[in-house]
Short mmCIF file of C-alpha atoms in Angstrom, two decimals:
data_model
loop_
_atom_site.label_atom_id
_atom_site.label_comp_id
_atom_site.label_asym_id
_atom_site.label_seq_id
_atom_site.Cartn_x
_atom_site.Cartn_y
_atom_site.Cartn_z
CA UNK A 1 104.22 17.43 -24.85
CA UNK A 2 106.73 15.08 -22.92
CA UNK A 3 106.22 15.26 -19.01
CA UNK A 4 109.44 15.94 -17.69
CA UNK A 5 108.40 14.68 -13.86
CA UNK A 6 109.88 11.31 -13.00
CA UNK A 7 107.06 8.42 -12.50
CA UNK A 8 107.08 7.59 -8.90
CA UNK A 9 106.22 4.46 -7.82
CA UNK A 10 102.69 4.03 -6.32
CA UNK A 11 102.32 3.12 -2.92
CA UNK A 12 101.82 -0.48 -2.18
CA UNK A 13 98.52 0.37 -0.25
CA UNK A 14 97.27 1.59 -3.76
CA UNK A 15 98.01 -1.59 -5.47
CA UNK A 16 95.78 -3.41 -2.59
CA UNK A 17 92.78 -1.14 -3.12
CA UNK A 18 92.78 -1.94 -6.70
CA UNK A 19 92.93 -5.58 -6.30
CA UNK A 20 90.39 -5.49 -3.50
CA UNK A 21 92.33 -8.55 -1.55
CA UNK A 22 91.63 -7.44 1.89
CA UNK A 23 90.11 -9.28 5.00
CA UNK A 24 86.66 -8.37 6.52
CA UNK A 25 88.40 -6.73 9.28
CA UNK A 26 90.12 -4.81 7.04
CA UNK A 27 87.22 -3.79 4.65
CA UNK A 28 85.10 -2.61 7.78
CA UNK A 29 87.87 -0.27 8.73
CA UNK A 30 88.33 1.10 5.52
CA UNK A 31 84.49 1.87 5.54
CA UNK A 32 85.15 3.41 8.66
CA UNK A 33 87.52 5.83 7.24
CA UNK A 34 85.41 6.60 4.42
CA UNK A 35 87.38 4.64 1.68
CA UNK A 36 86.23 3.12 -1.12
CA UNK A 37 85.97 -0.71 -1.18
CA UNK A 38 84.02 -3.42 -2.85
CA UNK A 39 82.36 -6.19 -0.50
CA UNK A 40 81.56 -8.25 -3.96
CA UNK A 41 84.10 -10.79 -2.94
CA UNK A 42 82.55 -12.04 0.07
CA UNK A 43 79.99 -14.42 -1.30
CA UNK A 44 79.62 -17.08 1.24
CA UNK A 45 76.69 -16.26 3.69
CA UNK A 46 78.98 -16.90 6.76
CA UNK A 47 81.54 -14.01 5.28
CA UNK A 48 78.43 -11.61 4.93
CA UNK A 49 77.19 -12.08 8.40
CA UNK A 50 80.86 -11.90 9.83
CA UNK A 51 81.18 -8.76 7.75
CA UNK A 52 77.92 -7.26 9.44
CA UNK A 53 79.21 -8.65 12.71
CA UNK A 54 82.41 -6.94 12.61
CA UNK A 55 80.39 -3.60 11.51
CA UNK A 56 78.02 -3.72 14.76
CA UNK A 57 81.04 -4.20 16.80
CA UNK A 58 82.82 -0.66 15.68
CA UNK A 59 79.45 0.72 16.70
CA UNK A 60 79.42 2.96 13.61
CA UNK A 61 76.06 3.55 12.00
CA UNK A 62 77.26 4.53 8.38
CA UNK A 63 79.31 1.44 8.34
CA UNK A 64 76.32 -0.85 9.59
CA UNK A 65 74.23 0.81 6.83
CA UNK A 66 76.65 0.08 4.34
CA UNK A 67 77.00 -3.35 5.16
CA UNK A 68 73.04 -3.59 5.45
CA UNK A 69 72.79 -2.30 1.85
CA UNK A 70 75.11 -5.00 0.48
CA UNK A 71 73.36 -7.81 2.42
CA UNK A 72 69.96 -6.26 0.88
CA UNK A 73 71.51 -6.52 -2.72
CA UNK A 74 72.99 -9.95 -2.43
CA UNK A 75 70.78 -12.17 0.20
CA UNK A 76 67.03 -13.48 0.10
CA UNK A 77 64.81 -11.08 1.73
CA UNK A 78 63.86 -14.27 4.06
CA UNK A 79 67.33 -15.34 4.70
CA UNK A 80 68.31 -11.21 5.60
CA UNK A 81 65.32 -11.18 7.79
CA UNK A 82 65.84 -14.12 9.70
CA UNK A 83 69.57 -13.17 10.40
CA UNK A 84 68.67 -9.62 11.26
CA UNK A 85 66.20 -11.22 13.99
CA UNK A 86 69.27 -12.60 15.84
CA UNK A 87 70.88 -9.43 15.62
CA UNK A 88 68.98 -6.56 17.21
CA UNK A 89 71.37 -3.67 16.73
CA UNK A 90 71.59 -4.33 13.07
CA UNK A 91 67.76 -4.91 12.76
CA UNK A 92 67.16 -1.43 14.22
CA UNK A 93 69.50 0.08 11.58
CA UNK A 94 67.96 -1.95 9.03
CA UNK A 95 64.32 -0.50 10.07
CA UNK A 96 65.45 3.08 10.13
CA UNK A 97 67.00 2.79 6.55
CA UNK A 98 63.86 1.42 5.14
CA UNK A 99 61.79 4.21 6.62
CA UNK A 100 64.39 6.93 5.36
CA UNK A 101 64.26 5.23 1.74
CA UNK A 102 60.61 5.08 2.33
CA UNK A 103 60.84 1.44 1.06
CA UNK A 104 57.44 0.85 2.44
CA UNK A 105 56.56 -2.75 0.73
CA UNK A 106 60.10 -4.28 2.26
CA UNK A 107 59.43 -2.68 5.55
CA UNK A 108 56.02 -4.47 5.62
CA UNK A 109 57.31 -7.54 4.71
CA UNK A 110 59.91 -7.50 7.37
CA UNK A 111 57.50 -6.45 10.08
CA UNK A 112 55.26 -9.31 9.11
CA UNK A 113 58.12 -11.73 9.34
CA UNK A 114 58.77 -10.37 12.85
CA UNK A 115 55.27 -10.83 13.71
CA UNK A 116 55.21 -7.00 14.56
CA UNK A 117 51.53 -6.50 14.24
CA UNK A 118 51.35 -2.78 15.51
CA UNK A 119 54.22 -1.67 13.34
CA UNK A 120 52.99 -3.35 10.44
CA UNK A 121 49.50 -1.61 11.14
CA UNK A 122 51.27 1.92 11.14
CA UNK A 123 53.26 1.15 8.11
CA UNK A 124 49.93 0.29 6.04
CA UNK A 125 48.50 3.52 7.41
CA UNK A 126 51.30 5.51 6.06
CA UNK A 127 50.13 4.28 2.74
CA UNK A 128 47.42 6.77 2.72
CA UNK A 129 50.11 9.66 2.07
CA UNK A 130 50.33 8.53 -1.40
CA UNK A 131 46.53 9.12 -2.22
CA UNK A 132 45.79 12.23 -3.66
CA UNK A 133 42.05 12.20 -4.00
CA UNK A 134 40.54 12.96 -0.95
CA UNK A 135 37.43 10.46 -1.47
CA UNK A 136 40.02 7.69 -2.24
CA UNK A 137 41.92 8.55 1.07
CA UNK A 138 38.78 8.44 2.72
CA UNK A 139 37.50 5.31 1.66
CA UNK A 140 41.31 3.73 2.15
CA UNK A 141 41.29 4.98 5.61
CA UNK A 142 38.24 3.20 6.22
CA UNK A 143 38.32 -0.08 4.40
CA UNK A 144 41.93 -0.71 4.99
CA UNK A 145 43.15 0.83 8.40
CA UNK A 146 40.29 1.23 11.03
CA UNK A 147 40.01 -2.41 11.46
CA UNK A 148 43.90 -2.79 11.75
CA UNK A 149 45.42 -4.00 15.32
CA UNK A 150 46.76 -0.36 16.25
CA UNK A 151 47.40 0.15 20.03
CA UNK A 152 44.48 1.98 21.65
CA UNK A 153 46.27 5.74 21.00
CA UNK A 154 47.07 4.75 17.68
CA UNK A 155 43.50 3.45 16.74
CA UNK A 156 42.20 6.45 18.29
CA UNK A 157 44.12 8.79 16.11
CA UNK A 158 43.23 6.91 12.91
CA UNK A 159 39.75 6.99 13.94
CA UNK A 160 39.87 10.55 14.22
CA UNK A 161 41.65 11.14 11.31
CA UNK A 162 38.83 9.02 9.26
CA UNK A 163 36.45 11.30 10.97
CA UNK A 164 38.13 14.59 10.10
CA UNK A 165 38.55 14.06 6.68
CA UNK A 166 35.26 12.84 6.30
CA UNK A 167 33.65 15.90 7.56
CA UNK A 168 36.15 17.94 5.84
CA UNK A 169 34.83 16.50 2.43
CA UNK A 170 31.22 17.40 3.37
CA UNK A 171 32.03 21.06 4.44
CA UNK A 172 34.11 21.67 1.64
CA UNK A 173 31.52 20.80 -0.75
CA UNK A 174 28.88 22.61 0.78
CA UNK A 175 30.98 25.95 1.12
CA UNK A 176 32.22 25.65 -2.41
CA UNK A 177 28.68 25.78 -3.53
CA UNK A 178 27.88 28.94 -1.25
CA UNK A 179 31.06 30.71 -2.42
CA UNK A 180 30.26 30.14 -6.05
CA UNK A 181 26.64 31.37 -5.80
CA UNK A 182 27.51 33.98 -3.48
CA UNK A 183 24.72 33.08 -1.19
CA UNK A 184 26.66 33.72 2.22
CA UNK A 185 27.76 37.26 2.88
CA UNK A 186 30.69 35.83 4.67
CA UNK A 187 32.38 34.17 1.82
CA UNK A 188 31.60 37.57 -0.06
CA UNK A 189 33.44 39.31 2.62
CA UNK A 190 36.05 36.98 3.18
CA UNK A 191 36.87 34.73 0.44
CA UNK A 192 38.44 31.65 1.14
CA UNK A 193 42.37 31.20 0.38
CA UNK A 194 42.69 27.53 -0.07
CA UNK A 195 40.39 23.99 0.25
CA UNK A 196 39.89 22.96 3.71
CA UNK A 197 40.85 19.38 2.69
CA UNK A 198 43.92 17.67 4.24
CA UNK A 199 43.91 20.82 6.98
CA UNK A 200 45.08 19.67 10.31
CA UNK A 201 42.31 19.75 13.15
CA UNK A 202 43.34 22.85 14.28
CA UNK A 203 43.13 24.52 11.08
CA UNK A 204 39.67 23.20 10.78
CA UNK A 205 38.52 24.44 13.93
CA UNK A 206 39.64 27.80 12.82
CA UNK A 207 37.95 27.72 9.80
CA UNK A 208 35.09 26.76 11.36
CA UNK A 209 35.20 29.84 13.72
CA UNK A 210 35.72 32.02 10.68
CA UNK A 211 32.90 30.91 8.63
CA UNK A 212 30.34 28.74 10.65
CA UNK A 213 30.58 30.63 14.14
CA UNK A 214 27.17 31.00 14.88
CA UNK A 215 25.76 27.50 13.93
CA UNK A 216 24.41 25.19 16.22
CA UNK A 217 25.98 22.16 17.57
CA UNK A 218 23.70 19.86 15.65
CA UNK A 219 25.75 20.85 12.44
CA UNK A 220 29.16 19.27 11.03
CA UNK A 221 30.65 22.65 10.59
CA UNK A 222 29.87 24.32 13.83
CA UNK A 223 33.06 25.08 16.33
CA UNK A 224 30.90 23.49 19.11
CA UNK A 225 30.30 20.05 17.25
CA UNK A 226 33.95 19.83 16.24
CA UNK A 227 35.21 20.79 19.66
CA UNK A 228 32.76 17.93 20.94
CA UNK A 229 33.61 15.33 18.50
CA UNK A 230 37.55 15.42 18.67
CA UNK A 231 37.47 16.35 22.35
CA UNK A 232 39.58 19.59 21.81
CA UNK A 233 40.82 20.96 25.45
CA UNK A 234 39.31 24.11 26.68
CA UNK A 235 42.46 25.76 26.21
CA UNK A 236 43.21 25.06 22.88
CA UNK A 237 39.63 26.06 21.59
CA UNK A 238 39.67 29.40 23.25
CA UNK A 239 43.10 30.35 21.73
CA UNK A 240 41.47 29.42 18.34
CA UNK A 241 38.19 30.64 18.68
CA UNK A 242 40.01 33.95 20.00
CA UNK A 243 42.37 34.08 17.21
CA UNK A 244 39.76 33.68 14.60
CA UNK A 245 37.04 36.12 15.97
CA UNK A 246 39.78 38.75 16.56
CA UNK A 247 40.84 38.43 13.05
CA UNK A 248 37.40 39.66 12.12
CA UNK A 249 37.41 42.39 14.65
CA UNK A 250 34.12 40.62 16.38
CA UNK A 251 34.72 42.12 19.76
CA UNK A 252 31.54 41.01 21.15
CA UNK A 253 32.19 37.35 20.10
CA UNK A 254 35.70 37.63 22.09
CA UNK A 255 33.68 39.38 25.12
CA UNK A 256 31.48 36.52 25.11
CA UNK A 257 34.33 33.67 24.93
CA UNK A 258 35.47 34.98 28.53
CA UNK A 259 32.11 35.73 29.85
CA UNK A 260 30.62 33.56 32.75
CA UNK A 261 27.73 33.58 34.67
CA UNK A 262 27.48 32.15 38.29
CA UNK A 263 24.34 30.42 40.09
CA UNK A 264 22.87 33.83 41.25
CA UNK A 265 23.02 35.36 37.58
CA UNK A 266 26.38 37.58 38.28
CA UNK A 267 28.68 37.48 35.15
CA UNK A 268 32.42 37.73 35.31
CA UNK A 269 35.49 37.26 32.88
CA UNK A 270 37.54 34.38 33.05
CA UNK A 271 40.54 32.92 30.89
CA UNK A 272 41.77 29.63 31.31
CA UNK A 273 44.72 31.07 28.83
CA UNK A 274 45.69 33.89 30.96
CA UNK A 275 44.67 37.57 29.73
CA UNK A 276 48.17 38.24 29.06
CA UNK A 277 48.11 36.07 26.04
CA UNK A 278 44.42 37.39 25.27
CA UNK A 279 45.98 40.88 25.12
CA UNK A 280 49.04 39.62 22.75
CA UNK A 281 46.58 38.25 20.26
CA UNK A 282 44.23 40.80 20.66
CA UNK A 283 46.98 43.50 19.66
CA UNK A 284 48.12 41.38 17.03
CA UNK A 285 44.82 41.64 15.25
CA UNK A 286 44.41 45.61 15.89
CA UNK A 287 41.98 45.63 18.64
CA UNK A 288 40.95 49.23 19.50
CA UNK A 289 42.50 50.94 22.61
CA UNK A 290 39.53 50.56 24.53
CA UNK A 291 39.20 46.84 24.20
CA UNK A 292 42.83 46.66 24.94
CA UNK A 293 42.71 48.42 27.99
CA UNK A 294 39.77 46.43 29.32
CA UNK A 295 41.49 43.11 29.18
CA UNK A 296 44.62 44.56 30.30
CA UNK A 297 43.02 45.73 33.54
CA UNK A 298 42.21 41.82 34.16
CA UNK A 299 45.45 41.08 34.06
CA UNK A 300 46.02 39.63 37.84
CA UNK A 301 50.15 39.85 38.44
CA UNK A 302 50.39 43.60 38.89
CA UNK A 303 53.76 43.89 37.22
CA UNK A 304 52.58 42.08 34.28
CA UNK A 305 49.52 44.32 33.93
CA UNK A 306 52.12 47.34 34.21
CA UNK A 307 54.45 46.20 31.36
CA UNK A 308 51.76 45.28 29.31
CA UNK A 309 49.77 48.84 29.73
CA UNK A 310 53.06 50.45 29.26
CA UNK A 311 54.05 48.69 25.98
CA UNK A 312 50.64 49.25 24.40
CA UNK A 313 50.64 52.88 25.93
CA UNK A 314 47.13 52.71 27.78
CA UNK A 315 48.34 55.01 30.52
CA UNK A 316 45.09 54.89 32.73
CA UNK A 317 45.84 51.38 33.63
CA UNK A 318 49.25 52.43 34.64
CA UNK A 319 48.29 55.16 36.60
CA UNK A 320 45.44 53.16 38.40
CA UNK A 321 47.54 50.33 39.09
CA UNK A 322 50.06 52.70 41.16
CA UNK A 323 47.54 54.20 42.68
CA UNK A 324 46.07 51.04 43.58
CA UNK A 325 49.56 49.62 44.96
CA UNK A 326 49.77 53.06 46.73
CA UNK A 327 53.29 53.63 45.31
CA UNK A 328 53.52 57.25 45.16
CA UNK A 329 57.21 56.94 43.94
CA UNK A 330 56.51 54.93 40.68
CA UNK A 331 53.55 57.22 40.10
CA UNK A 332 55.76 60.22 40.19
CA UNK A 333 58.35 58.80 37.81
CA UNK A 334 55.48 57.91 35.41
CA UNK A 335 54.23 61.39 35.27
CA UNK A 336 57.37 62.36 33.61
CA UNK A 337 56.80 59.91 30.78
CA UNK A 338 53.33 61.29 29.86
CA UNK A 339 52.61 64.15 27.76
CA UNK A 340 52.79 67.60 29.51
CA UNK A 341 49.19 69.33 29.89
CA UNK A 342 47.38 66.18 29.06
CA UNK A 343 44.64 64.73 30.70
CA UNK A 344 46.98 61.63 32.19
CA UNK A 345 49.24 64.23 33.64
CA UNK A 346 46.11 65.72 35.41
CA UNK A 347 44.82 62.85 36.76
CA UNK A 348 48.27 61.83 38.37
CA UNK A 349 48.31 65.12 40.03
CA UNK A 350 44.75 64.73 41.30
CA UNK A 351 45.78 61.26 42.55
CA UNK A 352 49.15 62.70 44.30
CA UNK A 353 47.21 65.64 45.86
CA UNK A 354 44.45 62.98 47.40
CA UNK A 355 45.57 63.14 51.08
CA UNK A 356 43.33 60.35 51.72
CA UNK A 357 45.77 57.87 50.11
CA UNK A 358 48.05 56.18 52.52
CA UNK A 359 51.06 55.95 50.36
CA UNK A 360 53.59 53.24 51.16
CA UNK A 361 56.78 55.30 50.04
#
């Protein structure tokens, strides 16, 4: 079919786009506007570096990256590294680009050229992520990474990583054997859902608190040994052990976690994480009403205590707290919330009729 629409002359700018005949400044500004353009016509090193400097001058990361990709394709690595060393903004963009695209070898070559030993070490360490075998990854960390010139903090992290993986391999082999033979009651009652290998430190501690809680400190798999080896803070240890033992409904172990004894032999409950958090974890794991009630009573702040007791329907705690606060008004308000003829209502009536209490309102 014949087109009846008149053929319009193309704009002059389109012919220029097609020919690619534009200056360095025009090229960079076109890139900034998101228009396609070729940089292949810039063949001389001087022109390429002017292109990069113009891009940096615009302070546009996308344009800088586009020019860097062009330079990476068309320049010798050593020449590119030398020029980037003189241009710190472009260098930072190039390092970020290589990390995002996971070009590890080129990134390592760059750090080697720049004599950045610590960053080169971290780059080498990241290679362990490509090793799927636990034993091979452990050996790589031991022979290729531990001796690298890390900062003091990073060196400690790498050493802990190696130690944790080595320990996970030992525990996993032993537990898999116990599970397959059915020798251990814990594995029969609570079958494992996943392998311990490559799990984070806190997950490993949680696993240990589930399956190896009663073991002495002398064994690799005991929670106390893991806590000591990796210097786990008290709060983190308490929260992890609490979550694990509450999951198993081991309420006596939960009590033991918070029971301390002074030099006279007297015991008291102490929670470095705050008893309000303990109550929330216990409730999530289906703790009996009496257990919840006992721990709500240990919350120091009266307002928080009443709020928790109300939420979890521990009426006695609310009643006793208002009595201790000598708050007759709140006690009368709460009387309307309990069931008529219930033991809780009788208790409130008995307290309200007690003439020896000096109410504050």
